[in-house]
mmCIF file of C-alpha atoms in Angstrom:
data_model
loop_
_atom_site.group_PDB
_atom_site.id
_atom_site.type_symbol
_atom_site.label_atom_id
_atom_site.label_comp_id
_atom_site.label_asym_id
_atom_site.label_seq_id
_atom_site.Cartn_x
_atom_site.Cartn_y
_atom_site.Cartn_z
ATOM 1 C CA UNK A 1 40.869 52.135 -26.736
ATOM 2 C CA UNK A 2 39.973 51.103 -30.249
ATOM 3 C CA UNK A 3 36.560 50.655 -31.545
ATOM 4 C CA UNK A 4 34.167 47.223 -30.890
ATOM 5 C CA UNK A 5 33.994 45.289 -34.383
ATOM 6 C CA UNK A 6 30.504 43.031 -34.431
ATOM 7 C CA UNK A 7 31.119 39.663 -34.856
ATOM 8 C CA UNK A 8 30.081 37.977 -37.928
ATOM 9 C CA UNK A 9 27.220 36.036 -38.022
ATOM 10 C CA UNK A 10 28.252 32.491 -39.842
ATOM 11 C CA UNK A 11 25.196 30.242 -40.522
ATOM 12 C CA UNK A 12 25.784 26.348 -39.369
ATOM 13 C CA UNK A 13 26.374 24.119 -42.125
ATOM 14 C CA UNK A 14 26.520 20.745 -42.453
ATOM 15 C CA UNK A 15 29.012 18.802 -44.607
ATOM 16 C CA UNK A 16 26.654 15.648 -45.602
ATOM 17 C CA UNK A 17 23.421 14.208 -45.210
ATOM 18 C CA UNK A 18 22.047 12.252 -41.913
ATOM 19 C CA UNK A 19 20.007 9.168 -42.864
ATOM 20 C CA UNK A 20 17.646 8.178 -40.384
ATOM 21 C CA UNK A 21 18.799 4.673 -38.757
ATOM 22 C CA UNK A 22 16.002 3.328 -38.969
ATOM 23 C CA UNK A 23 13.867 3.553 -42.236
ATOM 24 C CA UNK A 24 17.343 4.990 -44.475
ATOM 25 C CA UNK A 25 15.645 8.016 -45.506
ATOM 26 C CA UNK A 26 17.613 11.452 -45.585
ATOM 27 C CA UNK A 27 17.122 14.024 -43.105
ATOM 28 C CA UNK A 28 17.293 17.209 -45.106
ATOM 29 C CA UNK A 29 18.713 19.979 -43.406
ATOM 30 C CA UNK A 30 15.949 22.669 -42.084
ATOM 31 C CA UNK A 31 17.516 26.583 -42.411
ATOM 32 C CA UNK A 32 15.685 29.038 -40.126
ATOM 33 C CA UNK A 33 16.644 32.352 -38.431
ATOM 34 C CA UNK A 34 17.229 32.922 -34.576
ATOM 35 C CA UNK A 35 17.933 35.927 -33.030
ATOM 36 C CA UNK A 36 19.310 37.538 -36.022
ATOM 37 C CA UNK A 37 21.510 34.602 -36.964
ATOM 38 C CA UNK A 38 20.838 31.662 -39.701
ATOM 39 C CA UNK A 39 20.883 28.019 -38.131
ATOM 40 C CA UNK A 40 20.736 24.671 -39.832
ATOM 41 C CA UNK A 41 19.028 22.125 -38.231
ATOM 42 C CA UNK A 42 18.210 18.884 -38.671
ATOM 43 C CA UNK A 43 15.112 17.470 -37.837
ATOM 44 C CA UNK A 44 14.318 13.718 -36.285
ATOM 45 C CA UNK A 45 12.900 11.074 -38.488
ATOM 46 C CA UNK A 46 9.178 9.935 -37.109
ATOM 47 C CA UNK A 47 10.736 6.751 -37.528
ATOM 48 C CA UNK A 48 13.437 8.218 -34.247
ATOM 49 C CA UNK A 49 10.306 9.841 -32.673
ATOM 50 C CA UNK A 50 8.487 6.564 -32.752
ATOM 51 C CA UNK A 51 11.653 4.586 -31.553
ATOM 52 C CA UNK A 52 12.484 7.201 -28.664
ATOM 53 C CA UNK A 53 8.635 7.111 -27.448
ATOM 54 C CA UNK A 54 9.212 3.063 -27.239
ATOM 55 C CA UNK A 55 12.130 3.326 -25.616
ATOM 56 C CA UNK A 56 11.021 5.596 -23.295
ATOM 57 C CA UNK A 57 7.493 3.373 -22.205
ATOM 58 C CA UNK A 58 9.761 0.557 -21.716
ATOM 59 C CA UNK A 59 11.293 2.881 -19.188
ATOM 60 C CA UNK A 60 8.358 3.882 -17.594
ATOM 61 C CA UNK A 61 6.832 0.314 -17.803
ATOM 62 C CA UNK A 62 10.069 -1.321 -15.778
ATOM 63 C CA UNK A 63 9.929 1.831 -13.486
ATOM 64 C CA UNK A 64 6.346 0.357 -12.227
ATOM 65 C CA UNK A 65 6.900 -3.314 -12.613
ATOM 66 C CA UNK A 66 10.103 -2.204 -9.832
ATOM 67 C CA UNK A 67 7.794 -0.258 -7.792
ATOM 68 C CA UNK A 68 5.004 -2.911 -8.318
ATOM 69 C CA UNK A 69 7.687 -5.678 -6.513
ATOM 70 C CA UNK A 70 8.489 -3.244 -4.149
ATOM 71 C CA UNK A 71 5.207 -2.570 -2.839
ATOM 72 C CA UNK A 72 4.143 -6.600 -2.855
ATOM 73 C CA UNK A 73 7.837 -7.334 -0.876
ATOM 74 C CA UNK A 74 6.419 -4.400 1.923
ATOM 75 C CA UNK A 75 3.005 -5.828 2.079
ATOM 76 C CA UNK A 76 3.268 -8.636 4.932
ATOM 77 C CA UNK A 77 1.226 -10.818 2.797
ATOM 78 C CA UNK A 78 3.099 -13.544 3.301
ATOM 79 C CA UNK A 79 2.957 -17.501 4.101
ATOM 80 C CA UNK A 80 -1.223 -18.714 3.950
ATOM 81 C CA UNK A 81 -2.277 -14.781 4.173
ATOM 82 C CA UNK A 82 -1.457 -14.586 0.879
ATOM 83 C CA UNK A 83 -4.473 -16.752 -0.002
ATOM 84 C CA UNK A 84 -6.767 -14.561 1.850
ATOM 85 C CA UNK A 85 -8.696 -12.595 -0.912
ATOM 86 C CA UNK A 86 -12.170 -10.965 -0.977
ATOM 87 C CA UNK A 87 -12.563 -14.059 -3.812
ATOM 88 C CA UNK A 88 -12.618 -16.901 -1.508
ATOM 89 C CA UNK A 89 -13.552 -14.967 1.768
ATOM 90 C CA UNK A 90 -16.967 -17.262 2.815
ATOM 91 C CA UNK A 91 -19.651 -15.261 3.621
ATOM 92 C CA UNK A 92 -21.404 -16.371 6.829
ATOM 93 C CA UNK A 93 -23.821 -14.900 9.100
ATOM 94 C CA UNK A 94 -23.159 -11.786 11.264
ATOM 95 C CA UNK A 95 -20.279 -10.843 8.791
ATOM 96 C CA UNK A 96 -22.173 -8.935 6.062
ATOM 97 C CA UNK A 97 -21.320 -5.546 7.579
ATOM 98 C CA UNK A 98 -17.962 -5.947 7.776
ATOM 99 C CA UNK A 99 -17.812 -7.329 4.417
ATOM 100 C CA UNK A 100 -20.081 -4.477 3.385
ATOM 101 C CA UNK A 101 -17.334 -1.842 4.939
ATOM 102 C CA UNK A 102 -14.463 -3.485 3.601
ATOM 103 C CA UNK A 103 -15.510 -3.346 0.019
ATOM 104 C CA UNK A 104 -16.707 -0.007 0.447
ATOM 105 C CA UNK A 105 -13.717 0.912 1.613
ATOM 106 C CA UNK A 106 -11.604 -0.203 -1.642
ATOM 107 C CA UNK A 107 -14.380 0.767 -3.656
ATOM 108 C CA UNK A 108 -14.587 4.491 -2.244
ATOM 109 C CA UNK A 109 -10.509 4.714 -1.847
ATOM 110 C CA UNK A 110 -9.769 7.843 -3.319
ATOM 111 C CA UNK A 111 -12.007 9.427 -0.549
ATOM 112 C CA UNK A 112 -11.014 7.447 1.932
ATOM 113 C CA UNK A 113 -7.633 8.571 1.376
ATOM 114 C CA UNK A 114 -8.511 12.431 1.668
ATOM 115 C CA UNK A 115 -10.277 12.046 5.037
ATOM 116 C CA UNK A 116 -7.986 9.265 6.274
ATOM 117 C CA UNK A 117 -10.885 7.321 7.312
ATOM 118 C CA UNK A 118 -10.376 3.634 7.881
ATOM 119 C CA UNK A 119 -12.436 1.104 10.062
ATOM 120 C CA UNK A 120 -11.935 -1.669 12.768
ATOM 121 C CA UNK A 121 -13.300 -4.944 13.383
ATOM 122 C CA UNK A 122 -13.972 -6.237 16.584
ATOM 123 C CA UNK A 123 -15.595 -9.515 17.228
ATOM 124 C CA UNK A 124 -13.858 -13.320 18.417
ATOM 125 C CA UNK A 125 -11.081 -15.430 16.553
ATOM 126 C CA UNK A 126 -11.858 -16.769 13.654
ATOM 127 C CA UNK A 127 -14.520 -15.402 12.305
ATOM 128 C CA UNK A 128 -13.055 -13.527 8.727
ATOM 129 C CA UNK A 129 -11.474 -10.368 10.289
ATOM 130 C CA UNK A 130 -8.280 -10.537 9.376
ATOM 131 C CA UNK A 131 -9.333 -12.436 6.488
ATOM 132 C CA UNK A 132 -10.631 -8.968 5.217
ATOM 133 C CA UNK A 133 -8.508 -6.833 6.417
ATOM 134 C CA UNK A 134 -5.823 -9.323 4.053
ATOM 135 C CA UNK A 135 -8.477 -8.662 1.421
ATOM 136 C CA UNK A 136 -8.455 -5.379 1.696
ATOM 137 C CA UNK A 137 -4.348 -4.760 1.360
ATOM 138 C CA UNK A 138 -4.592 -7.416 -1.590
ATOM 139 C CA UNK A 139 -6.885 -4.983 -3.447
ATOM 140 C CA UNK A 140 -4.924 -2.269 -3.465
ATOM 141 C CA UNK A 141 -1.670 -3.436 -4.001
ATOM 142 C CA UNK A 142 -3.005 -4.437 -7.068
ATOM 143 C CA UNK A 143 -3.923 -1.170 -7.739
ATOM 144 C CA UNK A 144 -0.324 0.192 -7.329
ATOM 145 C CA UNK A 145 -1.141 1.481 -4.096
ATOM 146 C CA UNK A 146 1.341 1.050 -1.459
ATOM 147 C CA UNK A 147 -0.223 -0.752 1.532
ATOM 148 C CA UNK A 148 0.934 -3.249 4.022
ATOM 149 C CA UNK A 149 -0.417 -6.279 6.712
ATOM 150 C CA UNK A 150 1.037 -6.503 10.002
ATOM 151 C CA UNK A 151 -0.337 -8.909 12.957
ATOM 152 C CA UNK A 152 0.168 -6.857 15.714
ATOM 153 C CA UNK A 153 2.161 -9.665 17.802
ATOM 154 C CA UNK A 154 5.147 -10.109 14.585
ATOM 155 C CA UNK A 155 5.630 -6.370 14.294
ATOM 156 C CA UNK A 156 6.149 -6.093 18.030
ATOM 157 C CA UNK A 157 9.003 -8.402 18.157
ATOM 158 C CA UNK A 158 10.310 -7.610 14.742
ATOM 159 C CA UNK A 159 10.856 -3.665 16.092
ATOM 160 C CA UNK A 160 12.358 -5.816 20.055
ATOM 161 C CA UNK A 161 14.833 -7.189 17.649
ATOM 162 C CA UNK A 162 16.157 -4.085 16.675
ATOM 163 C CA UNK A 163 17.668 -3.735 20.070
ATOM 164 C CA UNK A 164 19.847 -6.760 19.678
ATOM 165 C CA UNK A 165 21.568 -5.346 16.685
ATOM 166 C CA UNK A 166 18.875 -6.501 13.762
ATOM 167 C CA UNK A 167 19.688 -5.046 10.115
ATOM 168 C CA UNK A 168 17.201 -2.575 10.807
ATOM 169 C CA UNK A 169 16.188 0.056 13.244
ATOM 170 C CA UNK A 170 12.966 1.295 14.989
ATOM 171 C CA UNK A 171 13.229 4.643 13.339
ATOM 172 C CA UNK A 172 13.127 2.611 9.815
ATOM 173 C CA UNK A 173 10.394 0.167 10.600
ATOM 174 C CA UNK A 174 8.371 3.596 12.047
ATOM 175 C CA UNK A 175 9.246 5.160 8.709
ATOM 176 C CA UNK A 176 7.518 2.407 6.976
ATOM 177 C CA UNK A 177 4.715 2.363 8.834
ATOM 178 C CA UNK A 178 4.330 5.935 8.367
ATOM 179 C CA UNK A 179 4.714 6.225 5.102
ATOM 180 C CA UNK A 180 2.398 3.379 3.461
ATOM 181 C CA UNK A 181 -0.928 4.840 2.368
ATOM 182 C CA UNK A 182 -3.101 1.867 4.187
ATOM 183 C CA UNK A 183 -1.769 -0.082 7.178
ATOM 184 C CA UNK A 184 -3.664 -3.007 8.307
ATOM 185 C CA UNK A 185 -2.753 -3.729 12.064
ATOM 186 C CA UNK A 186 -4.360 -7.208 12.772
ATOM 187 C CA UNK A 187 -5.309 -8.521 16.166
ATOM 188 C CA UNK A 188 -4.717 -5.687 18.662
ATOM 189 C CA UNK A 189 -4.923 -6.634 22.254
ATOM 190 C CA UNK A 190 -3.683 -10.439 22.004
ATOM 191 C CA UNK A 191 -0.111 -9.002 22.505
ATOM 192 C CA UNK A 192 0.952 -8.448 25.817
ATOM 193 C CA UNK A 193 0.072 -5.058 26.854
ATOM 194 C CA UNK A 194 2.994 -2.681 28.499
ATOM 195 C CA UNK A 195 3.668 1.152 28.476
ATOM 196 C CA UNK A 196 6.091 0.908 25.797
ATOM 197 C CA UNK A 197 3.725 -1.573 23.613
ATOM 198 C CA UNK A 198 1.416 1.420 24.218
ATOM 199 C CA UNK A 199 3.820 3.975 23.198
ATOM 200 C CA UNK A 200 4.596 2.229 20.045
ATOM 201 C CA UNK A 201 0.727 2.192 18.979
ATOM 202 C CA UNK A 202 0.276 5.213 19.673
ATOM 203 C CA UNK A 203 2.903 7.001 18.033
ATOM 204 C CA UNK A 204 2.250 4.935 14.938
ATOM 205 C CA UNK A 205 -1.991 5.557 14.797
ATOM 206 C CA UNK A 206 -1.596 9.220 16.109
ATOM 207 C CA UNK A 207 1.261 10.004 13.124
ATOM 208 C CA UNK A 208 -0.940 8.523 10.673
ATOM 209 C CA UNK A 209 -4.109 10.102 11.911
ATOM 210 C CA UNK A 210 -2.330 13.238 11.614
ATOM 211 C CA UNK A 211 -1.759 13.095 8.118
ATOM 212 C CA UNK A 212 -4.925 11.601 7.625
ATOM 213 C CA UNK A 213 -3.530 8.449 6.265
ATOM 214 C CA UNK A 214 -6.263 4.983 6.397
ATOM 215 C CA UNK A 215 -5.637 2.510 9.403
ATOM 216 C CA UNK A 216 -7.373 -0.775 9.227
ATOM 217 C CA UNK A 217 -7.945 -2.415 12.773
ATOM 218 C CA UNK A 218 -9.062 -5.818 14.110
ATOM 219 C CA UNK A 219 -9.289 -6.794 17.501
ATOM 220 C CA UNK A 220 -11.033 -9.434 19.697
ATOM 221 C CA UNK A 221 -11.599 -7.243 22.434
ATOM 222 C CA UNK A 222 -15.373 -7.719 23.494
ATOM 223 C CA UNK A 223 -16.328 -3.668 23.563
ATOM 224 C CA UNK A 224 -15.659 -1.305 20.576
ATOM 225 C CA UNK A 225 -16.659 2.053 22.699
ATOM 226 C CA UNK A 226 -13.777 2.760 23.545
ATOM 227 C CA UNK A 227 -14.088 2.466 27.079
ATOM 228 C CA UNK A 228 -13.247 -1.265 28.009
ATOM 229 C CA UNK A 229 -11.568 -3.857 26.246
ATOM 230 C CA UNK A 230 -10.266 -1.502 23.106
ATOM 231 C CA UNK A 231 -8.754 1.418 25.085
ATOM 232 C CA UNK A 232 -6.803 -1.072 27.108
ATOM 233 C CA UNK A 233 -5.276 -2.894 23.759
ATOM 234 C CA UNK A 234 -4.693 0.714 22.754
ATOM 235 C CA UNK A 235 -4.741 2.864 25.181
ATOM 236 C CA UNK A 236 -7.029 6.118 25.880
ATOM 237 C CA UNK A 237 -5.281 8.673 22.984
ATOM 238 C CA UNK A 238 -4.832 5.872 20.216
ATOM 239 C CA UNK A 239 -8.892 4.984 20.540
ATOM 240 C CA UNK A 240 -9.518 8.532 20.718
ATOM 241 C CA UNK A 241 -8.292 8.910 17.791
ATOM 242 C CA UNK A 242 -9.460 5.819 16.448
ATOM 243 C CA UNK A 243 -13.176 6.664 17.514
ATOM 244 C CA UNK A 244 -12.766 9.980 15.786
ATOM 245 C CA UNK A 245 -11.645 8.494 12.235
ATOM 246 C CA UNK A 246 -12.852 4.810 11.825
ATOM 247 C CA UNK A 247 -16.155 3.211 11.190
ATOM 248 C CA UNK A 248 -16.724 0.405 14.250
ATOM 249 C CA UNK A 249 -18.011 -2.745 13.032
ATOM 250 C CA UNK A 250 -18.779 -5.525 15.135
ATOM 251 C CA UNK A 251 -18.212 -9.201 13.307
ATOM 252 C CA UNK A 252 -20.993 -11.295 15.069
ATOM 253 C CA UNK A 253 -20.100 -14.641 13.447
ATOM 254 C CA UNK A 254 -18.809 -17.948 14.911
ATOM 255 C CA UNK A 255 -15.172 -18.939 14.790
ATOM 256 C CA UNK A 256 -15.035 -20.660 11.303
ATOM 257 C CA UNK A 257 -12.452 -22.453 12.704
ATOM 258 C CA UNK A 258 -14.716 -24.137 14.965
ATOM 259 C CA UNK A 259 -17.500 -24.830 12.488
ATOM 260 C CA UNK A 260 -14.515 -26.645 10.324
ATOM 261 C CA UNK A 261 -13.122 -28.545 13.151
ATOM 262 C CA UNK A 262 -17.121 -29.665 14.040
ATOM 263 C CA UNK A 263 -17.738 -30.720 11.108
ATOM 264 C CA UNK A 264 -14.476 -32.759 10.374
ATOM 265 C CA UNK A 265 -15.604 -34.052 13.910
ATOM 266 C CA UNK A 266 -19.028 -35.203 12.487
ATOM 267 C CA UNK A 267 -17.719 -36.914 9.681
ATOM 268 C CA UNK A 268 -15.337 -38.853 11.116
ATOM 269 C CA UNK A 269 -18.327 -39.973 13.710
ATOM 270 C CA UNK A 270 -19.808 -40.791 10.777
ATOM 271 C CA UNK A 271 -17.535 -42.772 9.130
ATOM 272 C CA UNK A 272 -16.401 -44.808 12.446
ATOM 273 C CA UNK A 273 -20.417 -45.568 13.103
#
């Protein structure tokens, strides 16, 4: 077997000189040794360096105006509760601690997030729950954070309709609901409560409590203990857990609703007289 002859180490040349695209200048050819061996490189421009940086923000900038559209599409703020801001929420009587706890809660996210602590609002219709708990999902979306506002009632019969051969499936819509760092579910208990209405719940708040991800709750059932009127909208584990990981907040105010409609009443007496 003959002998091994080294192979010859031929430096890289180049035949002409680059001009940068932008600003015309040459690119001079940079000669420098590696591992024994004499390249010839040529060095970027800081015009291309400035150019590729641009190019690549605009990438990054589309990237979250996409995932910005995304996250509004998934947020159920849709039809008049996309009105429903902490901007034009009225402050009334008996709802300054669940204003209070609401903006605390947006204010104090980042810990909220790491303990998984949300709240719930219990108190009669229309009197500014689920006007915050809107207010609350409007806050963060703006904030890029994925979050998402579901009566209770809708998402029932949106995840029914997956049994008649909707586009999507229950596994999907539980995915979602999952998956999104704060979940408002609005009005528990006014749905009509079965064992697999309970099941549902249940396997949504005990997933997310699990991975300590914030659940927003309002309800009009009359006790927030736990033992009456809330563990039979959610059932015994679901408050459990709920009791465990949310502030309670009563909302002691009147309907709105009814103050509106009284004193629509009492002008038109007024104007008839």
């Amino acid at each position: 077997m003959g002998a091994l002859v080294p192979l010859k180490k031929t430096p890289t040349t180049y035949s002409s000189i680059e001009k940068c695209p932008y600003c015309g200048k040459e690119k001079i050819p940079q000669t420098t040794e590696l591992f024994g061996m004499q390249i010839t490189v040529v060095l970027s421009c800081k015009c291309e360096i400035e150019a590729f940086d641009r190019k690549m923000a605009q990438i990054k900038n589309h990237e979250q105006n996409e995932r910005q559209k995304l996250i509004h599409k998934n947020s159920g703020l849709t039809g008049a509760v996309q009105k429903l801001t902490f901007a034009n929420f009225k402050s009334r009587q008996g709802t300054e601690d669940a204003l209070q706890v609401a903006h605390a809660f947006v204010d104090n996210w980042e810990d909220r997030l790491r303990t998984g602590a949300g709240f719930t609002l219990a108190g009669t219709y229309g009197n500014g729950k689920s006007h915050l708990a809107a207010a609350v999902i409007h806050e963060l979306i703006n904030h890029g954070i994925s979050a998402t506002y579901q009566p209770v009632a809708e998402l029932l019969k949106r995840v029914k309709a997956t049994y008649d051969g909707s586009r999507e499936t229950e596994a999907q819509i539980l995915e979602w609901l999952h998956s999104v760092k704060c979940l408002a579910l609005d009005d528990i208990g006014a749905q009509k409560q079965t064992k697999w209405v309970e099941e549902f719940i249940f396997t949504v708040i005990d997933h997310r409590y699990r991975h300590r991800l914030p659940t927003i709750i309002t309800t009009n059932c009359n006790t927030i203990d736990g033992t009456d009127g809330l563990s039979e909208a959610l059932g015994e584990r679901a408050t459990d857990r709920l009791l465990e990981r949310n502030v309670f907040v009563r909302v002691k105010a009147t309907s709105y609703r009814r103050e509106i409609a009284k004193q629509r009443l009492n002008r038109d007496r007024e104007y008839m007289s």
